[in-house]
């Protein structure tokens, strides 16, 4: 699910708080750039964590299988 940043609303909130329009736009522009870099990176980390968890479970299953084979000898 994509997360959207309402830049217009952010600029308006800053203006209401007394920040000049150009400055508010610059601040929100920087926040938007960071936001669009960080959100996909967090999603990538989450996907990688899921893949690692799956691989770990697969290794645990293989280890159990090997333990059973050793016990049967």
Short mmCIF file of C-alpha atoms in Angstrom, two decimals:
data_model
loop_
_atom_site.label_atom_id
_atom_site.label_comp_id
_atom_site.label_asym_id
_atom_site.label_seq_id
_atom_site.Cartn_x
_atom_site.Cartn_y
_atom_site.Cartn_z
CA UNK A 1 0.00 0.00 0.00
CA UNK A 2 1.44 3.30 -1.07
CA UNK A 3 1.61 6.06 1.48
CA UNK A 4 0.93 9.54 0.12
CA UNK A 5 2.20 12.82 1.45
CA UNK A 6 -0.20 15.73 0.96
CA UNK A 7 2.34 18.43 0.19
CA UNK A 8 -0.32 21.08 -0.37
CA UNK A 9 -1.79 20.49 3.09
CA UNK A 10 1.71 20.55 4.62
CA UNK A 11 2.50 23.90 2.99
CA UNK A 12 -0.81 25.34 4.19
CA UNK A 13 -0.18 24.17 7.77
CA UNK A 14 3.23 25.82 7.76
CA UNK A 15 1.75 29.04 6.35
CA UNK A 16 -0.93 29.08 9.04
CA UNK A 17 1.86 28.70 11.61
CA UNK A 18 3.53 31.82 10.20
CA UNK A 19 6.10 30.35 7.81
CA UNK A 20 6.40 32.41 4.59
CA UNK A 21 5.07 30.62 1.49
CA UNK A 22 8.44 30.20 -0.30
CA UNK A 23 10.06 28.87 2.86
CA UNK A 24 7.15 26.51 3.51
CA UNK A 25 7.36 25.18 -0.05
CA UNK A 26 11.12 24.62 0.32
CA UNK A 27 10.67 22.78 3.62
CA UNK A 28 7.90 20.58 2.28
CA UNK A 29 9.91 19.92 -0.90
CA UNK A 30 12.81 18.61 1.18
CA UNK A 31 10.49 16.58 3.40
CA UNK A 32 8.86 15.12 0.29
CA UNK A 33 12.22 14.06 -1.15
CA UNK A 34 13.24 12.40 2.10
CA UNK A 35 9.81 10.79 2.47
CA UNK A 36 9.96 9.30 -1.01
CA UNK A 37 13.45 7.91 -0.35
CA UNK A 38 12.76 6.50 3.12
CA UNK A 39 9.37 4.84 2.59
CA UNK A 40 10.53 2.53 -0.24
CA UNK A 41 13.71 1.75 1.72
CA UNK A 42 11.63 0.71 4.75
CA UNK A 43 9.47 -1.47 2.51
CA UNK A 44 12.57 -3.10 1.03
CA UNK A 45 13.90 -3.82 4.52
CA UNK A 46 10.58 -5.36 5.51
CA UNK A 47 10.58 -7.58 2.41
CA UNK A 48 14.15 -8.64 3.12
CA UNK A 49 13.26 -9.48 6.73
CA UNK A 50 10.39 -11.66 5.48
CA UNK A 51 12.71 -13.49 3.08
CA UNK A 52 15.25 -14.05 5.85
CA UNK A 53 12.55 -15.43 8.16
CA UNK A 54 11.43 -17.87 5.45
CA UNK A 55 15.01 -19.03 4.84
CA UNK A 56 15.54 -19.45 8.57
CA UNK A 57 12.44 -21.64 8.84
CA UNK A 58 13.66 -23.70 5.86
CA UNK A 59 17.03 -24.18 7.56
CA UNK A 60 15.35 -25.20 10.81
CA UNK A 61 13.33 -27.82 8.93
CA UNK A 62 16.46 -29.18 7.21
CA UNK A 63 18.29 -29.29 10.54
CA UNK A 64 15.43 -31.27 12.10
CA UNK A 65 15.49 -33.67 9.13
CA UNK A 66 19.24 -34.18 9.57
CA UNK A 67 18.82 -34.75 13.31
CA UNK A 68 16.18 -37.40 12.60
CA UNK A 69 18.46 -39.12 10.08
CA UNK A 70 21.31 -39.17 12.61
CA UNK A 71 19.04 -40.59 15.33
CA UNK A 72 17.83 -43.35 12.98
CA UNK A 73 21.41 -44.61 12.38
#
